[in-house]
């Protein structure tokens, strides 16, 4: 499961996995449709089928991320923490795809907090901070 999480966090690796599944005629989107699991992120659907993990809805995963990451978020610059809380809220709405859409930076809550710029003020590159946030999200 840890290996699956690390693949899922990296967009390039995840895209390769999904393409591999589709090439093998196991389209995860079709599986979600058949099972009527539209409130699940593909991560939870595949983790459930591949690893017998209990699936969480997008909202449950986002809420768990916000609760379990509270000490980490509280240790950050308040504006950066607000951006990362906004990531959790956007995941609840649109799942993994919402976190990787350029429109993420247009969300008013994230814009007001400083968006990408505020993450660049932290002690490490924004991509690394975002990777950690995703890792925390998928470890709930």
PDB file of C-alpha atoms in Angstrom:
ATOM      1  CA  UNK A   1       0.000   0.000   0.000  1.00  0.00           C
ATOM      2  CA  UNK A   2       2.873   2.394   0.741  1.00  0.00           C
ATOM      3  CA  UNK A   3       4.224   1.832  -2.767  1.00  0.00           C
ATOM      4  CA  UNK A   4       0.786   2.501  -4.218  1.00  0.00           C
ATOM      5  CA  UNK A   5       0.530   5.739  -2.215  1.00  0.00           C
ATOM      6  CA  UNK A   6       3.893   6.931  -3.515  1.00  0.00           C
ATOM      7  CA  UNK A   7       2.848   6.177  -7.104  1.00  0.00           C
ATOM      8  CA  UNK A   8      -0.421   8.033  -6.572  1.00  0.00           C
ATOM      9  CA  UNK A   9       1.254  11.148  -5.193  1.00  0.00           C
ATOM     10  CA  UNK A  10       3.371  11.561  -8.337  1.00  0.00           C
ATOM     11  CA  UNK A  11       1.174  12.604 -11.248  1.00  0.00           C
ATOM     12  CA  UNK A  12       3.471  11.084 -13.895  1.00  0.00           C
ATOM     13  CA  UNK A  13       3.596   7.705 -12.141  1.00  0.00           C
ATOM     14  CA  UNK A  14      -0.149   7.685 -11.514  1.00  0.00           C
ATOM     15  CA  UNK A  15      -0.882   8.517 -15.159  1.00  0.00           C
ATOM     16  CA  UNK A  16       1.294   5.562 -16.188  1.00  0.00           C
ATOM     17  CA  UNK A  17      -0.547   3.245 -13.808  1.00  0.00           C
ATOM     18  CA  UNK A  18      -3.964   4.321 -15.067  1.00  0.00           C
ATOM     19  CA  UNK A  19      -2.861   3.975 -18.675  1.00  0.00           C
ATOM     20  CA  UNK A  20      -1.556   0.481 -17.912  1.00  0.00           C
ATOM     21  CA  UNK A  21      -4.927  -0.448 -16.400  1.00  0.00           C
ATOM     22  CA  UNK A  22      -6.773   0.946 -19.400  1.00  0.00           C
ATOM     23  CA  UNK A  23      -4.490  -0.933 -21.803  1.00  0.00           C
ATOM     24  CA  UNK A  24      -5.436  -4.083 -19.917  1.00  0.00           C
ATOM     25  CA  UNK A  25      -9.115  -3.193 -20.349  1.00  0.00           C
ATOM     26  CA  UNK A  26      -9.540  -2.316 -16.667  1.00  0.00           C
ATOM     27  CA  UNK A  27     -10.602   1.308 -16.939  1.00  0.00           C
ATOM     28  CA  UNK A  28     -10.847   2.639 -13.371  1.00  0.00           C
ATOM     29  CA  UNK A  29     -13.340   5.337 -14.400  1.00  0.00           C
ATOM     30  CA  UNK A  30     -15.635   2.643 -15.802  1.00  0.00           C
ATOM     31  CA  UNK A  31     -15.289   0.667 -12.563  1.00  0.00           C
ATOM     32  CA  UNK A  32     -16.319   3.744 -10.580  1.00  0.00           C
ATOM     33  CA  UNK A  33     -19.349   4.141 -12.846  1.00  0.00           C
ATOM     34  CA  UNK A  34     -20.363   0.485 -12.554  1.00  0.00           C
ATOM     35  CA  UNK A  35     -20.100   0.543  -8.791  1.00  0.00           C
ATOM     36  CA  UNK A  36     -21.757   3.948  -8.571  1.00  0.00           C
ATOM     37  CA  UNK A  37     -18.911   5.238  -6.413  1.00  0.00           C
ATOM     38  CA  UNK A  38     -18.821   8.773  -7.760  1.00  0.00           C
ATOM     39  CA  UNK A  39     -18.009  10.233  -4.353  1.00  0.00           C
ATOM     40  CA  UNK A  40     -14.777   8.199  -4.189  1.00  0.00           C
ATOM     41  CA  UNK A  41     -11.472   9.379  -5.589  1.00  0.00           C
ATOM     42  CA  UNK A  42      -9.897   6.806  -7.903  1.00  0.00           C
ATOM     43  CA  UNK A  43      -7.215   6.365  -5.233  1.00  0.00           C
ATOM     44  CA  UNK A  44      -9.751   4.908  -2.810  1.00  0.00           C
ATOM     45  CA  UNK A  45     -11.458   2.816  -5.446  1.00  0.00           C
ATOM     46  CA  UNK A  46      -8.177   1.227  -6.556  1.00  0.00           C
ATOM     47  CA  UNK A  47      -6.854   0.878  -2.992  1.00  0.00           C
ATOM     48  CA  UNK A  48     -10.057  -0.909  -2.056  1.00  0.00           C
ATOM     49  CA  UNK A  49      -9.864  -3.332  -4.978  1.00  0.00           C
ATOM     50  CA  UNK A  50      -6.109  -3.807  -4.988  1.00  0.00           C
ATOM     51  CA  UNK A  51      -5.317  -3.792  -1.278  1.00  0.00           C
ATOM     52  CA  UNK A  52      -8.672  -4.378   0.454  1.00  0.00           C
ATOM     53  CA  UNK A  53      -8.344  -0.934   2.041  1.00  0.00           C
ATOM     54  CA  UNK A  54     -11.516   0.601   3.382  1.00  0.00           C
ATOM     55  CA  UNK A  55     -12.446   3.330   0.922  1.00  0.00           C
ATOM     56  CA  UNK A  56     -13.138   6.869   2.077  1.00  0.00           C
ATOM     57  CA  UNK A  57     -15.260   9.381   0.249  1.00  0.00           C
ATOM     58  CA  UNK A  58     -13.489  12.484  -0.966  1.00  0.00           C
ATOM     59  CA  UNK A  59     -15.058  14.444   1.904  1.00  0.00           C
ATOM     60  CA  UNK A  60     -13.993  11.857   4.508  1.00  0.00           C
ATOM     61  CA  UNK A  61     -10.428  11.837   3.174  1.00  0.00           C
ATOM     62  CA  UNK A  62     -10.290  15.648   3.096  1.00  0.00           C
ATOM     63  CA  UNK A  63     -11.664  15.929   6.638  1.00  0.00           C
ATOM     64  CA  UNK A  64      -9.169  13.315   7.861  1.00  0.00           C
ATOM     65  CA  UNK A  65      -6.328  15.231   6.187  1.00  0.00           C
ATOM     66  CA  UNK A  66      -7.389  18.473   7.859  1.00  0.00           C
ATOM     67  CA  UNK A  67      -7.685  16.843  11.289  1.00  0.00           C
ATOM     68  CA  UNK A  68      -4.550  14.683  11.174  1.00  0.00           C
ATOM     69  CA  UNK A  69      -2.438  17.413   9.575  1.00  0.00           C
ATOM     70  CA  UNK A  70      -3.522  20.127  12.018  1.00  0.00           C
ATOM     71  CA  UNK A  71      -0.230  20.106  13.994  1.00  0.00           C
ATOM     72  CA  UNK A  72       1.798  20.298  10.765  1.00  0.00           C
ATOM     73  CA  UNK A  73      -0.410  23.036   9.327  1.00  0.00           C
ATOM     74  CA  UNK A  74      -0.283  24.993  12.593  1.00  0.00           C
ATOM     75  CA  UNK A  75       3.533  24.904  12.460  1.00  0.00           C
ATOM     76  CA  UNK A  76       3.584  26.655   9.067  1.00  0.00           C
ATOM     77  CA  UNK A  77       3.214  30.268   8.069  1.00  0.00           C
ATOM     78  CA  UNK A  78      -0.534  30.976   8.569  1.00  0.00           C
ATOM     79  CA  UNK A  79      -1.063  31.937   4.922  1.00  0.00           C
ATOM     80  CA  UNK A  80       0.713  28.812   3.667  1.00  0.00           C
ATOM     81  CA  UNK A  81      -1.368  26.721   6.063  1.00  0.00           C
ATOM     82  CA  UNK A  82      -4.519  28.316   4.659  1.00  0.00           C
ATOM     83  CA  UNK A  83      -3.448  27.433   1.112  1.00  0.00           C
ATOM     84  CA  UNK A  84      -2.869  23.823   2.171  1.00  0.00           C
ATOM     85  CA  UNK A  85      -6.202  23.698   3.984  1.00  0.00           C
ATOM     86  CA  UNK A  86      -7.726  24.944   0.735  1.00  0.00           C
ATOM     87  CA  UNK A  87      -6.130  21.957  -1.004  1.00  0.00           C
ATOM     88  CA  UNK A  88      -8.052  19.681   1.340  1.00  0.00           C
ATOM     89  CA  UNK A  89     -11.295  21.481   0.571  1.00  0.00           C
ATOM     90  CA  UNK A  90     -10.680  21.263  -3.171  1.00  0.00           C
ATOM     91  CA  UNK A  91      -9.932  17.545  -2.880  1.00  0.00           C
ATOM     92  CA  UNK A  92     -13.323  17.102  -1.197  1.00  0.00           C
ATOM     93  CA  UNK A  93     -14.939  18.700  -4.239  1.00  0.00           C
ATOM     94  CA  UNK A  94     -12.972  17.212  -7.114  1.00  0.00           C
ATOM     95  CA  UNK A  95     -10.521  14.617  -5.838  1.00  0.00           C
ATOM     96  CA  UNK A  96      -6.991  14.164  -7.134  1.00  0.00           C
ATOM     97  CA  UNK A  97      -7.819  15.893 -10.416  1.00  0.00           C
ATOM     98  CA  UNK A  98      -8.782  19.085  -8.581  1.00  0.00           C
ATOM     99  CA  UNK A  99      -5.357  19.261  -6.934  1.00  0.00           C
ATOM    100  CA  UNK A 100      -3.583  19.046 -10.260  1.00  0.00           C
ATOM    101  CA  UNK A 101      -5.698  21.454 -12.238  1.00  0.00           C
ATOM    102  CA  UNK A 102      -4.234  24.906 -12.951  1.00  0.00           C
ATOM    103  CA  UNK A 103      -7.578  26.305 -11.793  1.00  0.00           C
ATOM    104  CA  UNK A 104      -6.633  25.279  -8.234  1.00  0.00           C
ATOM    105  CA  UNK A 105      -4.729  28.545  -7.965  1.00  0.00           C
ATOM    106  CA  UNK A 106      -7.866  30.493  -8.977  1.00  0.00           C
ATOM    107  CA  UNK A 107      -9.923  29.290  -5.994  1.00  0.00           C
ATOM    108  CA  UNK A 108     -10.732  32.468  -4.008  1.00  0.00           C
ATOM    109  CA  UNK A 109      -9.759  30.973  -0.633  1.00  0.00           C
ATOM    110  CA  UNK A 110      -6.372  29.901  -2.003  1.00  0.00           C
ATOM    111  CA  UNK A 111      -5.824  33.173  -3.867  1.00  0.00           C
ATOM    112  CA  UNK A 112      -6.632  35.296  -0.785  1.00  0.00           C
ATOM    113  CA  UNK A 113      -4.039  33.378   1.240  1.00  0.00           C
ATOM    114  CA  UNK A 114      -1.341  34.035  -1.377  1.00  0.00           C
ATOM    115  CA  UNK A 115      -1.529  30.880  -3.497  1.00  0.00           C
ATOM    116  CA  UNK A 116       1.634  29.549  -5.030  1.00  0.00           C
ATOM    117  CA  UNK A 117       3.581  32.649  -4.005  1.00  0.00           C
ATOM    118  CA  UNK A 118       3.070  32.035  -0.297  1.00  0.00           C
ATOM    119  CA  UNK A 119       4.246  28.430  -0.649  1.00  0.00           C
ATOM    120  CA  UNK A 120       7.436  29.692  -2.298  1.00  0.00           C
ATOM    121  CA  UNK A 121       8.241  31.618   0.894  1.00  0.00           C
ATOM    122  CA  UNK A 122       8.582  28.413   2.902  1.00  0.00           C
ATOM    123  CA  UNK A 123      11.955  26.802   3.622  1.00  0.00           C
ATOM    124  CA  UNK A 124      11.647  24.333   0.725  1.00  0.00           C
ATOM    125  CA  UNK A 125      10.356  24.325  -2.841  1.00  0.00           C
ATOM    126  CA  UNK A 126       6.558  24.573  -3.285  1.00  0.00           C
ATOM    127  CA  UNK A 127       6.469  21.294  -5.240  1.00  0.00           C
ATOM    128  CA  UNK A 128       7.984  19.530  -2.222  1.00  0.00           C
ATOM    129  CA  UNK A 129       5.424  21.099   0.130  1.00  0.00           C
ATOM    130  CA  UNK A 130       2.588  20.069  -2.180  1.00  0.00           C
ATOM    131  CA  UNK A 131       3.999  16.532  -2.399  1.00  0.00           C
ATOM    132  CA  UNK A 132       4.039  16.328   1.391  1.00  0.00           C
ATOM    133  CA  UNK A 133       0.451  17.596   1.570  1.00  0.00           C
ATOM    134  CA  UNK A 134      -0.644  14.946  -0.948  1.00  0.00           C
ATOM    135  CA  UNK A 135       1.259  12.280   0.978  1.00  0.00           C
ATOM    136  CA  UNK A 136      -0.570  13.289   4.111  1.00  0.00           C
ATOM    137  CA  UNK A 137      -3.894  13.318   2.283  1.00  0.00           C
ATOM    138  CA  UNK A 138      -3.439   9.780   0.980  1.00  0.00           C
ATOM    139  CA  UNK A 139      -2.125   8.408   4.271  1.00  0.00           C
ATOM    140  CA  UNK A 140      -5.373   9.138   6.127  1.00  0.00           C
TER     141      UNK A 140
END
